[in-house]
Amino acid sequence: MAKREIIKAKQEKAVMRVQKFRTDYAELRAQFERVKSEHEAATRAELLSGASSSTTPLTPAPGDTRRRYATGGPQPVPEEVSESPFRGSTPMNMNGTSREHHALREHSFIQNTDTRLDEFIAQGRAVLDDLVDQRNVLKGTQRRLLDAANTLGLSRDVIGWIERRSNRSYGRAMMVAVPSWYFK
């Protein structure tokens, strides 16, 4: 899709972003694989040490779970400028507070957007209903005027002439009003 971009600057920027996404993906994939292998190694070591010792209880101690998932390795250094919308400029908290905070903000934003959209839809429906009512009133008024004109004995030609004359008068009024407003 980046290759189809017509403007050269946008095309170059899109290609750079694609490359950046690919490198970010590769880094995150490598980090995931590293954490996964560390977890598997820790699990394997725990199982092997538990199998050799018969005094080890089958239920873990309260702190074991936290120790098992705690990271002891070096944290990856984030790049100074990251164009990825999924990576922040600071290292992520391993306890998940920044992730939770971001999820909470996103959830509240979605709720606000949902209520705003509902308000806009309700407002649009109200406007549409008002326009339908106004159209019905105007049609009824036109019908009554035509009935009154027919009662007075005016022909359709005369009524058409009056309507054309009123449209021209409206056009002339606009031709006078626009320049007078412009030169105000």
Short mmCIF file of N, CA and C in Angstrom, two decimals:
data_model
loop_
_atom_site.label_atom_id
_atom_site.label_comp_id
_atom_site.label_asym_id
_atom_site.label_seq_id
_atom_site.Cartn_x
_atom_site.Cartn_y
_atom_site.Cartn_z
N MET A 1 0.82 -1.18 0.00
CA MET A 1 0.00 0.00 0.00
C MET A 1 0.87 1.25 0.00
N ALA A 2 2.03 1.17 0.63
CA ALA A 2 2.93 2.31 0.67
C ALA A 2 3.50 2.58 -0.72
N LYS A 3 3.64 1.54 -1.52
CA LYS A 3 4.20 1.71 -2.86
C LYS A 3 3.22 2.42 -3.78
N ARG A 4 1.94 2.36 -3.47
CA ARG A 4 0.93 2.99 -4.32
C ARG A 4 0.74 4.47 -4.01
N GLU A 5 1.39 4.97 -2.99
CA GLU A 5 1.25 6.38 -2.62
C GLU A 5 1.82 7.26 -3.72
N ILE A 6 1.09 8.29 -4.10
CA ILE A 6 1.49 9.16 -5.21
C ILE A 6 2.56 10.16 -4.77
N ILE A 7 2.35 10.78 -3.62
CA ILE A 7 3.28 11.80 -3.13
C ILE A 7 4.52 11.10 -2.61
N LYS A 8 5.67 11.53 -3.11
CA LYS A 8 6.95 10.87 -2.82
C LYS A 8 7.29 10.93 -1.32
N ALA A 9 7.07 12.08 -0.69
CA ALA A 9 7.40 12.23 0.73
C ALA A 9 6.55 11.29 1.59
N LYS A 10 5.26 11.19 1.25
CA LYS A 10 4.39 10.29 2.00
C LYS A 10 4.78 8.84 1.76
N GLN A 11 5.21 8.54 0.54
CA GLN A 11 5.62 7.18 0.22
C GLN A 11 6.85 6.80 1.04
N GLU A 12 7.83 7.71 1.10
CA GLU A 12 9.04 7.44 1.87
C GLU A 12 8.72 7.28 3.36
N LYS A 13 7.85 8.14 3.86
CA LYS A 13 7.47 8.06 5.27
C LYS A 13 6.75 6.73 5.55
N ALA A 14 5.89 6.33 4.63
CA ALA A 14 5.17 5.07 4.81
C ALA A 14 6.13 3.89 4.79
N VAL A 15 7.11 3.92 3.89
CA VAL A 15 8.09 2.84 3.81
C VAL A 15 8.91 2.79 5.10
N MET A 16 9.30 3.96 5.61
CA MET A 16 10.05 4.01 6.87
C MET A 16 9.22 3.45 8.02
N ARG A 17 7.93 3.80 8.06
CA ARG A 17 7.07 3.29 9.13
C ARG A 17 6.91 1.78 9.03
N VAL A 18 6.80 1.27 7.80
CA VAL A 18 6.69 -0.18 7.63
C VAL A 18 7.95 -0.87 8.13
N GLN A 19 9.11 -0.30 7.78
CA GLN A 19 10.37 -0.87 8.27
C GLN A 19 10.43 -0.81 9.79
N LYS A 20 9.99 0.30 10.35
CA LYS A 20 10.00 0.47 11.80
C LYS A 20 9.08 -0.55 12.46
N PHE A 21 7.89 -0.76 11.89
CA PHE A 21 6.97 -1.76 12.44
C PHE A 21 7.58 -3.15 12.37
N ARG A 22 8.27 -3.44 11.28
CA ARG A 22 8.88 -4.76 11.14
C ARG A 22 9.98 -4.97 12.17
N THR A 23 10.81 -3.94 12.39
CA THR A 23 11.87 -4.09 13.39
C THR A 23 11.27 -4.19 14.79
N ASP A 24 10.24 -3.38 15.08
CA ASP A 24 9.57 -3.47 16.37
C ASP A 24 8.97 -4.86 16.57
N TYR A 25 8.36 -5.38 15.52
CA TYR A 25 7.77 -6.72 15.61
C TYR A 25 8.85 -7.76 15.87
N ALA A 26 9.97 -7.64 15.16
CA ALA A 26 11.05 -8.62 15.36
C ALA A 26 11.60 -8.53 16.78
N GLU A 27 11.77 -7.30 17.30
CA GLU A 27 12.26 -7.13 18.67
C GLU A 27 11.28 -7.71 19.68
N LEU A 28 10.00 -7.41 19.51
CA LEU A 28 9.01 -7.92 20.45
C LEU A 28 8.90 -9.44 20.37
N ARG A 29 9.01 -9.98 19.17
CA ARG A 29 8.97 -11.43 18.99
C ARG A 29 10.16 -12.09 19.69
N ALA A 30 11.36 -11.49 19.51
CA ALA A 30 12.56 -12.04 20.16
C ALA A 30 12.43 -11.95 21.68
N GLN A 31 11.91 -10.83 22.16
CA GLN A 31 11.73 -10.66 23.60
C GLN A 31 10.72 -11.69 24.12
N PHE A 32 9.65 -11.92 23.38
CA PHE A 32 8.66 -12.91 23.77
C PHE A 32 9.27 -14.31 23.82
N GLU A 33 10.03 -14.64 22.80
CA GLU A 33 10.67 -15.97 22.77
C GLU A 33 11.65 -16.13 23.92
N ARG A 34 12.39 -15.05 24.24
CA ARG A 34 13.35 -15.11 25.35
C ARG A 34 12.62 -15.32 26.67
N VAL A 35 11.55 -14.58 26.91
CA VAL A 35 10.79 -14.72 28.15
C VAL A 35 10.14 -16.10 28.21
N LYS A 36 9.66 -16.56 27.07
CA LYS A 36 9.04 -17.88 27.02
C LYS A 36 10.05 -18.98 27.36
N SER A 37 11.25 -18.87 26.78
CA SER A 37 12.27 -19.90 27.06
C SER A 37 12.73 -19.82 28.51
N GLU A 38 12.85 -18.60 29.05
CA GLU A 38 13.21 -18.47 30.46
C GLU A 38 12.15 -19.10 31.35
N HIS A 39 10.90 -18.86 31.01
CA HIS A 39 9.80 -19.43 31.79
C HIS A 39 9.81 -20.96 31.71
N GLU A 40 10.03 -21.48 30.51
CA GLU A 40 10.09 -22.94 30.35
C GLU A 40 11.27 -23.52 31.12
N ALA A 41 12.41 -22.83 31.08
CA ALA A 41 13.59 -23.31 31.81
C ALA A 41 13.33 -23.29 33.31
N ALA A 42 12.70 -22.22 33.79
CA ALA A 42 12.40 -22.14 35.21
C ALA A 42 11.40 -23.22 35.62
N THR A 43 10.40 -23.45 34.78
CA THR A 43 9.42 -24.49 35.08
C THR A 43 10.07 -25.86 35.08
N ARG A 44 10.92 -26.11 34.09
CA ARG A 44 11.62 -27.40 34.00
C ARG A 44 12.52 -27.59 35.22
N ALA A 45 13.26 -26.54 35.60
CA ALA A 45 14.14 -26.65 36.76
C ALA A 45 13.33 -26.89 38.03
N GLU A 46 12.20 -26.23 38.14
CA GLU A 46 11.36 -26.41 39.31
C GLU A 46 10.80 -27.83 39.37
N LEU A 47 10.38 -28.33 38.22
CA LEU A 47 9.86 -29.70 38.19
C LEU A 47 10.94 -30.72 38.52
N LEU A 48 12.14 -30.51 37.96
CA LEU A 48 13.23 -31.44 38.22
C LEU A 48 13.68 -31.38 39.66
N SER A 49 13.73 -30.20 40.23
CA SER A 49 14.13 -30.10 41.63
C SER A 49 13.04 -30.65 42.53
N GLY A 50 11.79 -30.52 42.13
CA GLY A 50 10.68 -31.05 42.92
C GLY A 50 10.62 -32.56 42.84
N ALA A 51 11.04 -33.14 41.70
CA ALA A 51 10.98 -34.59 41.54
C ALA A 51 12.08 -35.27 42.35
N SER A 52 13.23 -34.61 42.52
CA SER A 52 14.33 -35.23 43.26
C SER A 52 14.12 -35.13 44.76
N SER A 53 13.35 -34.17 45.21
CA SER A 53 13.13 -34.00 46.64
C SER A 53 11.72 -34.43 46.97
N SER A 54 11.59 -35.37 47.87
CA SER A 54 10.25 -35.85 48.23
C SER A 54 9.63 -35.00 49.33
N THR A 55 10.42 -34.09 49.93
CA THR A 55 9.89 -33.26 51.01
C THR A 55 9.26 -31.98 50.49
N THR A 56 9.33 -31.74 49.20
CA THR A 56 8.76 -30.52 48.63
C THR A 56 7.24 -30.64 48.61
N PRO A 57 6.53 -29.66 49.15
CA PRO A 57 5.07 -29.74 49.15
C PRO A 57 4.53 -29.59 47.72
N LEU A 58 3.35 -30.16 47.47
CA LEU A 58 2.75 -30.08 46.15
C LEU A 58 2.13 -28.72 45.88
N THR A 59 1.73 -28.01 46.91
CA THR A 59 1.17 -26.68 46.71
C THR A 59 2.27 -25.66 46.90
N PRO A 60 2.34 -24.67 46.04
CA PRO A 60 3.40 -23.68 46.17
C PRO A 60 3.16 -22.75 47.35
N ALA A 61 4.25 -22.20 47.86
CA ALA A 61 4.17 -21.22 48.93
C ALA A 61 3.58 -19.94 48.36
N PRO A 62 3.06 -19.06 49.22
CA PRO A 62 2.43 -17.84 48.71
C PRO A 62 3.35 -16.96 47.86
N GLY A 63 4.62 -16.92 48.14
CA GLY A 63 5.53 -16.05 47.39
C GLY A 63 6.11 -16.70 46.16
N ASP A 64 5.90 -18.03 45.98
CA ASP A 64 6.50 -18.73 44.85
C ASP A 64 5.99 -18.22 43.51
N THR A 65 4.72 -17.96 43.43
CA THR A 65 4.16 -17.51 42.16
C THR A 65 4.76 -16.17 41.75
N ARG A 66 4.88 -15.28 42.72
CA ARG A 66 5.46 -13.98 42.40
C ARG A 66 6.92 -14.11 42.01
N ARG A 67 7.65 -14.99 42.68
CA ARG A 67 9.06 -15.18 42.35
C ARG A 67 9.22 -15.83 40.98
N ARG A 68 8.32 -16.71 40.64
CA ARG A 68 8.43 -17.43 39.39
C ARG A 68 8.30 -16.48 38.20
N TYR A 69 7.43 -15.49 38.30
CA TYR A 69 7.20 -14.59 37.18
C TYR A 69 7.96 -13.28 37.28
N ALA A 70 8.74 -13.12 38.32
CA ALA A 70 9.55 -11.91 38.44
C ALA A 70 10.71 -11.99 37.45
N THR A 71 11.05 -10.85 36.87
CA THR A 71 12.15 -10.85 35.90
C THR A 71 13.41 -10.41 36.60
N GLY A 72 14.45 -11.15 36.37
CA GLY A 72 15.72 -10.82 36.99
C GLY A 72 16.72 -10.36 35.96
N GLY A 73 16.38 -10.47 34.69
CA GLY A 73 17.29 -10.11 33.61
C GLY A 73 17.30 -8.62 33.36
N PRO A 74 18.20 -8.18 32.51
CA PRO A 74 18.25 -6.76 32.18
C PRO A 74 17.03 -6.36 31.36
N GLN A 75 16.58 -5.14 31.62
CA GLN A 75 15.43 -4.61 30.89
C GLN A 75 15.89 -4.08 29.54
N PRO A 76 15.10 -4.25 28.48
CA PRO A 76 15.49 -3.72 27.18
C PRO A 76 15.45 -2.19 27.20
N VAL A 77 16.40 -1.60 26.55
CA VAL A 77 16.49 -0.15 26.50
C VAL A 77 15.62 0.33 25.35
N PRO A 78 14.60 1.17 25.63
CA PRO A 78 13.75 1.64 24.54
C PRO A 78 14.48 2.67 23.70
N GLU A 79 14.10 2.75 22.45
CA GLU A 79 14.69 3.76 21.58
C GLU A 79 14.16 5.12 22.01
N GLU A 80 14.91 6.15 21.68
CA GLU A 80 14.50 7.48 22.12
C GLU A 80 13.22 7.92 21.43
N VAL A 81 13.10 7.65 20.13
CA VAL A 81 11.91 8.04 19.40
C VAL A 81 11.31 6.77 18.82
N SER A 82 10.10 6.46 19.22
CA SER A 82 9.43 5.27 18.70
C SER A 82 8.17 5.71 17.99
N GLU A 83 8.02 5.29 16.73
CA GLU A 83 6.82 5.63 15.99
C GLU A 83 5.73 4.60 16.18
N SER A 84 6.01 3.57 16.91
CA SER A 84 5.03 2.52 17.13
C SER A 84 3.97 3.01 18.10
N PRO A 85 2.70 2.87 17.76
CA PRO A 85 1.66 3.30 18.69
C PRO A 85 1.51 2.35 19.86
N PHE A 86 2.15 1.17 19.79
CA PHE A 86 2.01 0.18 20.84
C PHE A 86 3.16 0.20 21.83
N ARG A 87 4.15 1.01 21.60
CA ARG A 87 5.30 1.05 22.48
C ARG A 87 5.43 2.46 23.04
N GLY A 88 5.56 2.57 24.34
CA GLY A 88 5.71 3.86 24.98
C GLY A 88 7.15 4.33 24.93
N SER A 89 7.38 5.56 25.40
CA SER A 89 8.74 6.08 25.39
C SER A 89 9.50 5.68 26.65
N THR A 90 8.81 5.11 27.64
CA THR A 90 9.46 4.67 28.87
C THR A 90 9.32 3.16 28.98
N PRO A 91 10.22 2.51 29.70
CA PRO A 91 10.08 1.07 29.86
C PRO A 91 8.80 0.74 30.62
N MET A 92 8.17 -0.35 30.24
CA MET A 92 6.90 -0.72 30.86
C MET A 92 7.13 -1.21 32.28
N ASN A 93 6.19 -0.84 33.15
CA ASN A 93 6.21 -1.39 34.50
C ASN A 93 5.88 -2.86 34.40
N MET A 94 6.61 -3.67 35.08
CA MET A 94 6.35 -5.10 35.02
C MET A 94 5.15 -5.47 35.89
N ASN A 95 4.75 -4.58 36.81
CA ASN A 95 3.58 -4.89 37.62
C ASN A 95 2.29 -4.57 36.90
N GLY A 96 2.34 -3.95 35.73
CA GLY A 96 1.17 -3.76 34.90
C GLY A 96 0.37 -2.51 35.18
N THR A 97 0.87 -1.61 36.04
CA THR A 97 0.06 -0.43 36.35
C THR A 97 -0.08 0.48 35.14
N SER A 98 0.97 0.63 34.35
CA SER A 98 0.83 1.49 33.18
C SER A 98 -0.10 0.86 32.16
N ARG A 99 -0.04 -0.45 32.03
CA ARG A 99 -0.95 -1.14 31.11
C ARG A 99 -2.39 -1.00 31.59
N GLU A 100 -2.60 -1.15 32.89
CA GLU A 100 -3.94 -1.00 33.45
C GLU A 100 -4.43 0.43 33.29
N HIS A 101 -3.55 1.40 33.53
CA HIS A 101 -3.92 2.80 33.38
C HIS A 101 -4.30 3.09 31.93
N HIS A 102 -3.52 2.58 31.01
CA HIS A 102 -3.82 2.79 29.59
C HIS A 102 -5.15 2.12 29.21
N ALA A 103 -5.39 0.92 29.71
CA ALA A 103 -6.64 0.22 29.41
C ALA A 103 -7.83 0.97 30.00
N LEU A 104 -7.66 1.54 31.19
CA LEU A 104 -8.72 2.31 31.81
C LEU A 104 -9.02 3.57 31.00
N ARG A 105 -7.96 4.27 30.57
CA ARG A 105 -8.16 5.46 29.74
C ARG A 105 -8.86 5.11 28.44
N GLU A 106 -8.43 4.02 27.82
CA GLU A 106 -9.03 3.60 26.56
C GLU A 106 -10.50 3.24 26.76
N HIS A 107 -10.80 2.55 27.85
CA HIS A 107 -12.18 2.16 28.13
C HIS A 107 -13.06 3.39 28.35
N SER A 108 -12.57 4.36 29.12
CA SER A 108 -13.37 5.57 29.36
C SER A 108 -13.53 6.37 28.08
N PHE A 109 -12.50 6.40 27.23
CA PHE A 109 -12.61 7.09 25.95
C PHE A 109 -13.67 6.44 25.07
N ILE A 110 -13.68 5.12 25.05
CA ILE A 110 -14.67 4.40 24.24
C ILE A 110 -16.07 4.65 24.78
N GLN A 111 -16.22 4.67 26.10
CA GLN A 111 -17.54 4.94 26.68
C GLN A 111 -18.00 6.35 26.32
N ASN A 112 -17.10 7.35 26.44
CA ASN A 112 -17.46 8.72 26.09
C ASN A 112 -17.81 8.82 24.62
N THR A 113 -17.06 8.15 23.78
CA THR A 113 -17.35 8.18 22.35
C THR A 113 -18.70 7.55 22.07
N ASP A 114 -18.99 6.46 22.75
CA ASP A 114 -20.27 5.78 22.56
C ASP A 114 -21.44 6.69 22.95
N THR A 115 -21.33 7.37 24.10
CA THR A 115 -22.42 8.26 24.51
C THR A 115 -22.55 9.45 23.57
N ARG A 116 -21.41 9.98 23.11
CA ARG A 116 -21.47 11.10 22.16
C ARG A 116 -22.14 10.68 20.86
N LEU A 117 -21.78 9.50 20.36
CA LEU A 117 -22.40 9.01 19.13
C LEU A 117 -23.90 8.81 19.32
N ASP A 118 -24.31 8.29 20.47
CA ASP A 118 -25.73 8.14 20.74
C ASP A 118 -26.44 9.49 20.77
N GLU A 119 -25.78 10.50 21.38
CA GLU A 119 -26.36 11.85 21.40
C GLU A 119 -26.49 12.41 19.99
N PHE A 120 -25.46 12.24 19.16
CA PHE A 120 -25.52 12.74 17.79
C PHE A 120 -26.61 12.05 16.99
N ILE A 121 -26.75 10.74 17.18
CA ILE A 121 -27.79 10.00 16.47
C ILE A 121 -29.17 10.48 16.91
N ALA A 122 -29.35 10.68 18.21
CA ALA A 122 -30.64 11.16 18.71
C ALA A 122 -30.94 12.56 18.18
N GLN A 123 -29.92 13.41 18.15
CA GLN A 123 -30.10 14.76 17.63
C GLN A 123 -30.45 14.71 16.14
N GLY A 124 -29.78 13.85 15.39
CA GLY A 124 -30.08 13.71 13.96
C GLY A 124 -31.49 13.21 13.73
N ARG A 125 -31.92 12.25 14.54
CA ARG A 125 -33.30 11.76 14.41
C ARG A 125 -34.31 12.85 14.71
N ALA A 126 -34.03 13.66 15.74
CA ALA A 126 -34.94 14.75 16.09
C ALA A 126 -35.03 15.76 14.95
N VAL A 127 -33.88 16.09 14.35
CA VAL A 127 -33.87 17.03 13.23
C VAL A 127 -34.64 16.45 12.05
N LEU A 128 -34.43 15.17 11.76
CA LEU A 128 -35.15 14.52 10.66
C LEU A 128 -36.65 14.52 10.91
N ASP A 129 -37.06 14.22 12.14
CA ASP A 129 -38.49 14.25 12.47
C ASP A 129 -39.06 15.65 12.30
N ASP A 130 -38.31 16.67 12.75
CA ASP A 130 -38.76 18.05 12.59
C ASP A 130 -38.90 18.42 11.11
N LEU A 131 -37.93 17.98 10.30
CA LEU A 131 -38.01 18.28 8.87
C LEU A 131 -39.20 17.58 8.21
N VAL A 132 -39.48 16.36 8.61
CA VAL A 132 -40.65 15.65 8.06
C VAL A 132 -41.93 16.37 8.46
N ASP A 133 -42.02 16.78 9.72
CA ASP A 133 -43.20 17.53 10.17
C ASP A 133 -43.34 18.84 9.41
N GLN A 134 -42.23 19.55 9.23
CA GLN A 134 -42.26 20.82 8.50
C GLN A 134 -42.69 20.60 7.05
N ARG A 135 -42.19 19.53 6.43
CA ARG A 135 -42.58 19.22 5.05
C ARG A 135 -44.07 18.96 4.96
N ASN A 136 -44.61 18.20 5.92
CA ASN A 136 -46.04 17.91 5.92
C ASN A 136 -46.87 19.18 6.10
N VAL A 137 -46.42 20.07 6.98
CA VAL A 137 -47.13 21.33 7.18
C VAL A 137 -47.10 22.17 5.91
N LEU A 138 -45.92 22.26 5.28
CA LEU A 138 -45.82 23.06 4.05
C LEU A 138 -46.64 22.46 2.91
N LYS A 139 -46.68 21.15 2.81
CA LYS A 139 -47.50 20.51 1.77
C LYS A 139 -48.98 20.80 2.02
N GLY A 140 -49.39 20.72 3.27
CA GLY A 140 -50.79 21.03 3.60
C GLY A 140 -51.12 22.47 3.29
N THR A 141 -50.20 23.38 3.61
CA THR A 141 -50.41 24.79 3.32
C THR A 141 -50.51 25.03 1.82
N GLN A 142 -49.63 24.42 1.05
CA GLN A 142 -49.67 24.57 -0.41
C GLN A 142 -50.98 24.02 -0.96
N ARG A 143 -51.42 22.88 -0.45
CA ARG A 143 -52.67 22.29 -0.92
C ARG A 143 -53.85 23.23 -0.62
N ARG A 144 -53.87 23.82 0.58
CA ARG A 144 -54.95 24.74 0.93
C ARG A 144 -54.91 26.00 0.07
N LEU A 145 -53.71 26.50 -0.23
CA LEU A 145 -53.60 27.68 -1.09
C LEU A 145 -54.09 27.37 -2.50
N LEU A 146 -53.72 26.19 -3.01
CA LEU A 146 -54.20 25.82 -4.35
C LEU A 146 -55.71 25.63 -4.37
N ASP A 147 -56.26 25.06 -3.30
CA ASP A 147 -57.72 24.92 -3.22
C ASP A 147 -58.39 26.29 -3.19
N ALA A 148 -57.81 27.22 -2.42
CA ALA A 148 -58.37 28.58 -2.36
C ALA A 148 -58.27 29.26 -3.71
N ALA A 149 -57.14 29.08 -4.40
CA ALA A 149 -56.98 29.70 -5.72
C ALA A 149 -57.96 29.09 -6.72
N ASN A 150 -58.17 27.79 -6.65
CA ASN A 150 -59.15 27.15 -7.53
C ASN A 150 -60.56 27.63 -7.22
N THR A 151 -60.84 27.86 -5.93
CA THR A 151 -62.15 28.36 -5.55
C THR A 151 -62.36 29.76 -6.11
N LEU A 152 -61.32 30.58 -6.11
CA LEU A 152 -61.42 31.93 -6.65
C LEU A 152 -61.49 31.93 -8.17
N GLY A 153 -61.19 30.80 -8.77
CA GLY A 153 -61.32 30.71 -10.22
C GLY A 153 -60.02 30.95 -10.96
N LEU A 154 -58.88 30.93 -10.28
CA LEU A 154 -57.62 31.11 -10.97
C LEU A 154 -57.24 29.81 -11.66
N SER A 155 -56.73 29.90 -12.86
CA SER A 155 -56.35 28.70 -13.60
C SER A 155 -54.95 28.24 -13.17
N ARG A 156 -54.60 27.03 -13.60
CA ARG A 156 -53.28 26.49 -13.30
C ARG A 156 -52.19 27.34 -13.93
N ASP A 157 -52.43 27.89 -15.10
CA ASP A 157 -51.44 28.74 -15.75
C ASP A 157 -51.13 29.97 -14.92
N VAL A 158 -52.17 30.58 -14.37
CA VAL A 158 -51.97 31.78 -13.55
C VAL A 158 -51.22 31.41 -12.27
N ILE A 159 -51.57 30.30 -11.68
CA ILE A 159 -50.88 29.86 -10.46
C ILE A 159 -49.41 29.58 -10.76
N GLY A 160 -49.11 28.90 -11.89
CA GLY A 160 -47.72 28.65 -12.29
C GLY A 160 -46.97 29.94 -12.53
N TRP A 161 -47.66 30.93 -13.15
CA TRP A 161 -47.03 32.23 -13.41
C TRP A 161 -46.67 32.91 -12.09
N ILE A 162 -47.56 32.82 -11.11
CA ILE A 162 -47.31 33.44 -9.80
C ILE A 162 -46.13 32.75 -9.11
N GLU A 163 -46.06 31.42 -9.21
CA GLU A 163 -44.94 30.70 -8.59
C GLU A 163 -43.62 31.06 -9.25
N ARG A 164 -43.59 31.15 -10.59
CA ARG A 164 -42.35 31.54 -11.29
C ARG A 164 -41.96 32.96 -10.91
N ARG A 165 -42.94 33.82 -10.83
CA ARG A 165 -42.67 35.22 -10.47
C ARG A 165 -42.08 35.30 -9.05
N SER A 166 -42.60 34.50 -8.14
CA SER A 166 -42.08 34.54 -6.77
C SER A 166 -40.66 33.98 -6.72
N ASN A 167 -40.36 32.96 -7.53
CA ASN A 167 -38.99 32.43 -7.58
C ASN A 167 -38.03 33.46 -8.15
N ARG A 168 -38.45 34.16 -9.21
CA ARG A 168 -37.58 35.20 -9.79
C ARG A 168 -37.38 36.33 -8.79
N SER A 169 -38.45 36.68 -8.07
CA SER A 169 -38.33 37.75 -7.08
C SER A 169 -37.35 37.34 -5.98
N TYR A 170 -37.40 36.09 -5.60
CA TYR A 170 -36.46 35.59 -4.60
C TYR A 170 -35.03 35.68 -5.13
N GLY A 171 -34.83 35.29 -6.38
CA GLY A 171 -33.50 35.37 -6.99
C GLY A 171 -33.00 36.80 -7.07
N ARG A 172 -33.88 37.72 -7.44
CA ARG A 172 -33.48 39.13 -7.51
C ARG A 172 -33.16 39.67 -6.12
N ALA A 173 -33.93 39.25 -5.15
CA ALA A 173 -33.67 39.71 -3.78
C ALA A 173 -32.30 39.22 -3.32
N MET A 174 -31.94 38.01 -3.68
CA MET A 174 -30.63 37.48 -3.31
C MET A 174 -29.52 38.23 -4.05
N MET A 175 -29.77 38.59 -5.31
CA MET A 175 -28.76 39.34 -6.08
C MET A 175 -28.52 40.71 -5.46
N VAL A 176 -29.51 41.28 -4.81
CA VAL A 176 -29.35 42.57 -4.14
C VAL A 176 -28.76 42.37 -2.74
N ALA A 177 -29.18 41.33 -2.05
CA ALA A 177 -28.77 41.14 -0.66
C ALA A 177 -27.30 40.74 -0.54
N VAL A 178 -26.82 39.89 -1.43
CA VAL A 178 -25.44 39.42 -1.33
C VAL A 178 -24.44 40.56 -1.53
N PRO A 179 -24.55 41.37 -2.59
CA PRO A 179 -23.59 42.49 -2.71
C PRO A 179 -23.71 43.50 -1.57
N SER A 180 -24.94 43.75 -1.11
CA SER A 180 -25.08 44.72 -0.02
C SER A 180 -24.45 44.18 1.27
N TRP A 181 -24.54 42.90 1.47
CA TRP A 181 -23.90 42.30 2.65
C TRP A 181 -22.39 42.30 2.48
N TYR A 182 -21.93 42.09 1.25
CA TYR A 182 -20.50 42.04 0.98
C TYR A 182 -19.86 43.41 1.18
N PHE A 183 -20.53 44.47 0.74
CA PHE A 183 -19.97 45.83 0.84
C PHE A 183 -20.37 46.52 2.13
N LYS A 184 -20.87 45.85 3.05
CA LYS A 184 -21.31 46.38 4.34
C LYS A 184 -20.21 47.05 5.09
#
